[in-house]
mmCIF file of C-alpha atoms in Angstrom:
data_model
loop_
_atom_site.group_PDB
_atom_site.id
_atom_site.type_symbol
_atom_site.label_atom_id
_atom_site.label_comp_id
_atom_site.label_asym_id
_atom_site.label_seq_id
_atom_site.Cartn_x
_atom_site.Cartn_y
_atom_site.Cartn_z
ATOM 1 C CA MET K 25 1.911 -26.510 -45.054
ATOM 2 C CA THR K 26 3.900 -23.705 -44.500
ATOM 3 C CA LYS K 27 6.422 -23.901 -41.061
ATOM 4 C CA PHE K 28 3.751 -19.775 -39.901
ATOM 5 C CA SER K 29 0.901 -22.369 -40.771
ATOM 6 C CA GLN K 30 1.540 -24.830 -38.125
ATOM 7 C CA GLN K 31 2.703 -22.644 -36.264
ATOM 8 C CA ARG K 32 -0.201 -19.945 -35.989
ATOM 9 C CA ASP K 33 -2.332 -23.371 -36.528
ATOM 10 C CA LYS K 34 -1.111 -24.450 -32.654
ATOM 11 C CA ALA K 35 -0.724 -21.962 -30.905
ATOM 12 C CA LEU K 36 -5.418 -21.091 -32.018
ATOM 13 C CA LYS K 37 -5.188 -24.912 -30.874
ATOM 14 C CA GLN K 38 -3.513 -23.664 -27.042
ATOM 15 C CA LEU K 39 -5.994 -20.102 -26.765
ATOM 16 C CA ALA K 40 -8.693 -22.452 -28.160
ATOM 17 C CA ASP K 41 -7.583 -25.347 -25.190
ATOM 18 C CA ALA K 42 -6.985 -21.737 -22.273
ATOM 19 C CA ARG K 43 -11.009 -20.942 -23.032
ATOM 20 C CA ARG K 44 -12.062 -24.279 -22.301
ATOM 21 C CA GLU K 45 -10.227 -24.337 -19.187
ATOM 22 C CA GLY K 46 -11.537 -20.759 -18.171
ATOM 23 C CA LYS K 47 -7.973 -19.467 -18.231
ATOM 24 C CA ALA K 48 -7.739 -17.502 -21.230
ATOM 25 C CA ASP K 49 -8.664 -13.513 -20.801
ATOM 26 C CA GLU K 50 -12.054 -13.096 -22.468
ATOM 27 C CA ASP K 51 -12.184 -9.242 -21.161
ATOM 28 C CA ILE K 52 -10.005 -9.128 -24.564
ATOM 29 C CA ALA K 53 -11.452 -11.919 -26.469
ATOM 30 C CA GLU K 54 -12.669 -9.813 -29.392
ATOM 31 C CA LEU K 55 -9.459 -8.119 -29.672
ATOM 32 C CA VAL K 56 -7.509 -11.201 -29.743
ATOM 33 C CA ASP K 57 -10.119 -13.137 -31.857
ATOM 34 C CA LEU K 58 -9.850 -9.903 -34.279
ATOM 35 C CA ILE K 59 -6.203 -10.213 -35.034
ATOM 36 C CA ASN K 60 -6.656 -13.962 -34.968
ATOM 37 C CA SER K 61 -8.739 -13.517 -38.511
ATOM 38 C CA ASP K 62 -6.127 -12.248 -40.124
ATOM 39 C CA LYS K 63 -4.447 -15.506 -42.180
ATOM 40 C CA ASN K 64 -1.365 -13.230 -41.830
ATOM 41 C CA LEU K 65 -1.166 -13.260 -37.492
ATOM 42 C CA TYR K 66 -1.800 -14.975 -34.807
ATOM 43 C CA THR K 67 -1.519 -14.072 -30.859
ATOM 44 C CA THR K 68 0.512 -16.110 -28.437
ATOM 45 C CA SER K 69 -0.593 -14.250 -25.356
ATOM 46 C CA SER K 70 -2.256 -11.285 -24.497
ATOM 47 C CA CYS K 71 -3.872 -9.688 -20.895
ATOM 48 C CA ALA K 72 -5.903 -7.476 -20.820
ATOM 49 C CA GLY K 73 -4.539 -5.596 -18.017
ATOM 50 C CA ARG K 74 -4.998 -6.460 -14.386
ATOM 51 C CA ILE K 75 -4.714 -5.211 -10.551
ATOM 52 C CA CYS K 76 -3.046 -6.813 -8.737
ATOM 53 C CA VAL K 77 -1.516 -7.187 -4.955
ATOM 54 C CA LEU K 78 0.703 -9.609 -5.072
ATOM 55 C CA GLN K 79 3.260 -11.482 -1.687
ATOM 56 C CA THR K 80 6.959 -12.047 -3.042
ATOM 57 C CA PRO K 81 10.380 -11.161 -2.068
ATOM 58 C CA LYS K 82 12.303 -8.488 -3.023
ATOM 59 C CA GLU K 83 13.836 -10.136 -5.484
ATOM 60 C CA HIS K 84 10.946 -10.842 -7.426
ATOM 61 C CA ASP K 85 11.351 -14.456 -7.588
ATOM 62 C CA LYS K 86 8.170 -16.485 -8.744
ATOM 63 C CA LEU K 87 8.814 -19.034 -6.927
ATOM 64 C CA GLU K 88 8.039 -17.779 -3.451
ATOM 65 C CA SER K 89 5.595 -14.966 -5.019
ATOM 66 C CA GLY K 90 1.460 -15.702 -3.901
ATOM 67 C CA TRP K 91 -1.817 -13.352 -4.854
ATOM 68 C CA LEU K 92 -3.483 -12.006 -2.319
ATOM 69 C CA GLY K 93 -5.556 -10.615 -5.414
ATOM 70 C CA LYS K 94 -6.013 -9.562 -8.902
ATOM 71 C CA TRP K 95 -8.887 -8.302 -10.343
ATOM 72 C CA HIS K 96 -9.241 -7.752 -14.031
ATOM 73 C CA HIS K 97 -11.287 -4.643 -13.645
ATOM 74 C CA GLU K 98 -11.324 -1.871 -10.985
ATOM 75 C CA VAL K 99 -10.586 -2.045 -7.569
ATOM 76 C CA THR K 100 -12.239 -0.397 -4.294
ATOM 77 C CA LEU K 101 -10.114 0.164 -0.569
ATOM 78 C CA GLN K 102 -11.903 -3.141 0.463
ATOM 79 C CA ASP K 103 -10.124 -4.730 -2.281
ATOM 80 C CA LEU K 104 -6.751 -3.735 -0.864
ATOM 81 C CA GLN K 105 -8.112 -4.129 2.467
ATOM 82 C CA ASP K 106 -8.784 -7.688 2.491
ATOM 83 C CA ALA K 107 -6.461 -9.148 -0.277
ATOM 84 C CA LEU K 108 -3.765 -7.627 2.886
ATOM 85 C CA LYS K 109 -5.445 -9.427 5.458
ATOM 86 C CA ASN K 110 -3.642 -12.799 3.642
ATOM 87 C CA HIS K 111 -0.205 -11.082 4.112
ATOM 88 C CA ASP K 112 1.858 -12.431 6.342
ATOM 89 C CA LYS K 113 5.941 -12.686 4.830
ATOM 90 C CA TYR K 114 7.966 -10.667 2.138
ATOM 91 C CA VAL K 115 6.639 -7.179 0.883
ATOM 92 C CA ALA K 116 3.618 -7.041 -0.305
ATOM 93 C CA TYR K 117 2.885 -4.941 -3.548
ATOM 94 C CA LEU K 118 -0.072 -3.287 -5.266
ATOM 95 C CA GLN K 119 0.694 -3.852 -9.235
ATOM 96 C CA ALA K 120 -1.665 -2.311 -12.126
ATOM 97 C CA GLU K 121 0.055 -3.559 -14.873
ATOM 98 C CA CYS K 122 -0.955 -2.245 -18.389
ATOM 99 C CA PRO K 123 -3.078 -4.810 -21.385
ATOM 100 C CA ILE K 124 -0.307 -6.746 -23.219
ATOM 101 C CA LEU K 125 -0.488 -9.377 -26.401
ATOM 102 C CA HIS K 126 1.761 -11.061 -27.964
ATOM 103 C CA VAL K 127 1.403 -10.664 -31.768
ATOM 104 C CA VAL K 128 3.573 -12.680 -34.961
ATOM 105 C CA ALA K 129 2.935 -12.099 -38.289
ATOM 106 C CA ARG K 130 4.004 -14.089 -41.211
ATOM 107 C CA ASP K 131 6.316 -11.028 -42.104
ATOM 108 C CA VAL K 132 8.104 -7.862 -41.595
ATOM 109 C CA GLY K 133 5.160 -5.774 -43.595
ATOM 110 C CA GLY K 134 2.316 -7.669 -41.491
ATOM 111 C CA ALA K 135 3.961 -6.559 -38.239
ATOM 112 C CA GLU K 136 4.739 -2.705 -38.810
ATOM 113 C CA LYS K 137 0.859 -3.215 -40.098
ATOM 114 C CA ILE K 138 -0.080 -4.312 -36.156
ATOM 115 C CA LEU K 139 1.829 -2.138 -34.966
ATOM 116 C CA PHE K 140 1.437 0.980 -36.691
ATOM 117 C CA ALA K 141 -2.628 0.366 -35.823
ATOM 118 C CA ALA K 142 -1.502 -0.031 -31.536
ATOM 119 C CA GLN K 143 1.191 2.328 -31.670
ATOM 120 C CA GLN K 144 -1.773 5.621 -32.700
ATOM 121 C CA SER K 145 -4.056 3.511 -30.714
ATOM 122 C CA GLY K 146 -1.336 4.830 -27.892
ATOM 123 C CA PHE K 147 0.234 1.080 -26.954
ATOM 124 C CA LYS K 148 3.395 3.597 -26.795
ATOM 125 C CA ARG K 149 5.907 0.713 -26.086
ATOM 126 C CA SER K 150 5.458 -1.601 -28.358
ATOM 127 C CA GLY K 151 8.177 -3.774 -31.046
ATOM 128 C CA ILE K 152 9.440 -5.327 -32.319
ATOM 129 C CA GLN K 153 10.546 -8.643 -30.547
ATOM 130 C CA ALA K 154 12.256 -10.905 -32.531
ATOM 131 C CA ILE K 155 12.674 -11.332 -36.866
ATOM 132 C CA ASN K 156 13.327 -14.617 -37.936
ATOM 133 C CA PRO K 157 12.405 -15.736 -41.997
ATOM 134 C CA GLU K 158 9.309 -17.656 -40.580
ATOM 135 C CA ARG K 159 7.675 -15.383 -37.894
ATOM 136 C CA VAL K 160 8.142 -11.590 -36.915
ATOM 137 C CA LEU K 161 7.150 -10.936 -33.024
ATOM 138 C CA VAL K 162 5.526 -8.002 -32.309
ATOM 139 C CA GLU K 163 5.262 -7.322 -28.312
ATOM 140 C CA ILE K 164 1.935 -4.860 -28.010
ATOM 141 C CA CYS K 165 2.157 -2.641 -24.103
ATOM 142 C CA SER K 166 1.739 0.401 -22.746
ATOM 143 C CA THR K 167 2.931 2.575 -19.677
ATOM 144 C CA GLU K 168 0.513 1.551 -18.344
ATOM 145 C CA THR K 169 2.155 0.520 -14.617
ATOM 146 C CA LEU K 170 2.243 0.932 -11.257
ATOM 147 C CA GLU K 171 4.627 -1.271 -8.353
ATOM 148 C CA VAL K 172 4.286 -0.137 -4.635
ATOM 149 C CA PRO K 173 4.732 -1.558 -1.779
ATOM 150 C CA LEU K 174 1.702 -1.906 1.258
ATOM 151 C CA ALA K 175 3.470 -4.511 3.503
ATOM 152 C CA GLU K 176 6.217 -6.043 4.463
ATOM 153 C CA ASN K 177 6.307 -8.950 6.189
ATOM 154 C CA GLY K 178 2.871 -8.936 8.360
ATOM 155 C CA GLU K 179 2.652 -4.976 9.041
ATOM 156 C CA ARG K 180 0.975 -2.741 6.242
ATOM 157 C CA LEU K 181 3.248 0.380 5.498
ATOM 158 C CA VAL K 182 0.749 2.462 3.920
ATOM 159 C CA ASP K 183 -2.634 3.952 6.403
ATOM 160 C CA ASP K 184 -6.264 3.759 4.372
ATOM 161 C CA ILE K 185 -5.627 7.774 2.975
ATOM 162 C CA TYR K 186 -2.840 6.459 1.365
ATOM 163 C CA LEU K 187 -3.868 3.204 -0.016
ATOM 164 C CA GLY K 188 -7.274 4.821 -1.648
ATOM 165 C CA TYR K 189 -4.872 7.543 -3.031
ATOM 166 C CA LEU K 190 -3.521 4.154 -4.750
ATOM 167 C CA VAL K 191 -6.603 2.702 -5.748
ATOM 168 C CA ASN K 192 -7.533 5.819 -7.592
ATOM 169 C CA ILE K 193 -4.127 5.994 -9.109
ATOM 170 C CA ALA K 194 -3.907 1.682 -10.111
ATOM 171 C CA ASN K 195 -7.707 2.243 -11.519
ATOM 172 C CA THR K 196 -7.467 5.032 -13.136
ATOM 173 C CA LYS K 197 -4.091 3.557 -14.931
ATOM 174 C CA PHE K 198 -6.666 0.348 -15.933
ATOM 175 C CA SER K 199 -8.886 2.736 -17.625
ATOM 176 C CA SER K 200 -6.726 4.733 -19.874
ATOM 177 C CA GLY K 201 -5.408 0.539 -20.816
ATOM 178 C CA ARG K 202 -8.686 -0.815 -21.079
ATOM 179 C CA ARG K 203 -10.068 2.964 -23.486
ATOM 180 C CA LYS K 204 -6.902 1.661 -25.853
ATOM 181 C CA LEU K 205 -8.044 -1.503 -26.351
ATOM 182 C CA ALA K 206 -11.254 -0.543 -27.631
ATOM 183 C CA ARG K 207 -9.124 2.250 -29.903
ATOM 184 C CA LEU K 208 -6.838 -1.033 -30.815
ATOM 185 C CA GLN K 209 -9.802 -2.917 -31.545
ATOM 186 C CA SER K 210 -12.298 0.002 -33.625
ATOM 187 C CA LYS K 211 -8.745 0.451 -35.875
ATOM 188 C CA LEU K 212 -8.037 -2.649 -37.028
ATOM 189 C CA GLU K 213 -12.323 -3.121 -37.698
ATOM 190 C CA HIS K 214 -11.711 -0.783 -39.888
ATOM 191 C CA GLY K 215 -8.107 -1.588 -41.432
ATOM 192 C CA ILE K 216 -6.010 1.243 -40.682
#
């Protein structure tokens, strides 16, 4: 068994374990399974995109950060208002995060194939992240991002009118990312 095959088997086992534990993003499961059905590819991480409110120090120290709200669907003004009720320290940011996938290819040719399909689907920030003799790592991502401070140290910085405006922007970015995922899946299903 090649080193690539061993790494692929390990990654697929980790994915199966994450699914059993409810830790995998099921909104992207069909696309992940399609990619993993190719013996020359496998995914190492994926997210279909999300909208969240994160309470964090200005330096974004992960150990000090905490979720106030996290959604893998479009949000409402009420969702954000409810999340902000729990804000008590640091800065609370509204974030819209684009879909992201990390795909490992056996060789550069396989990496180019998945990268071409991603770019043709609108994932403009995609690229090859690492090349070594055993594998080529491709990151698939796009530009649907938003990060806006909403509150600091328990005090809101924005009113409900502006918060509603941000809800519309975040939802637009989220929907755009989902459409790109659907295009990518279609291209891969049709061998493009």
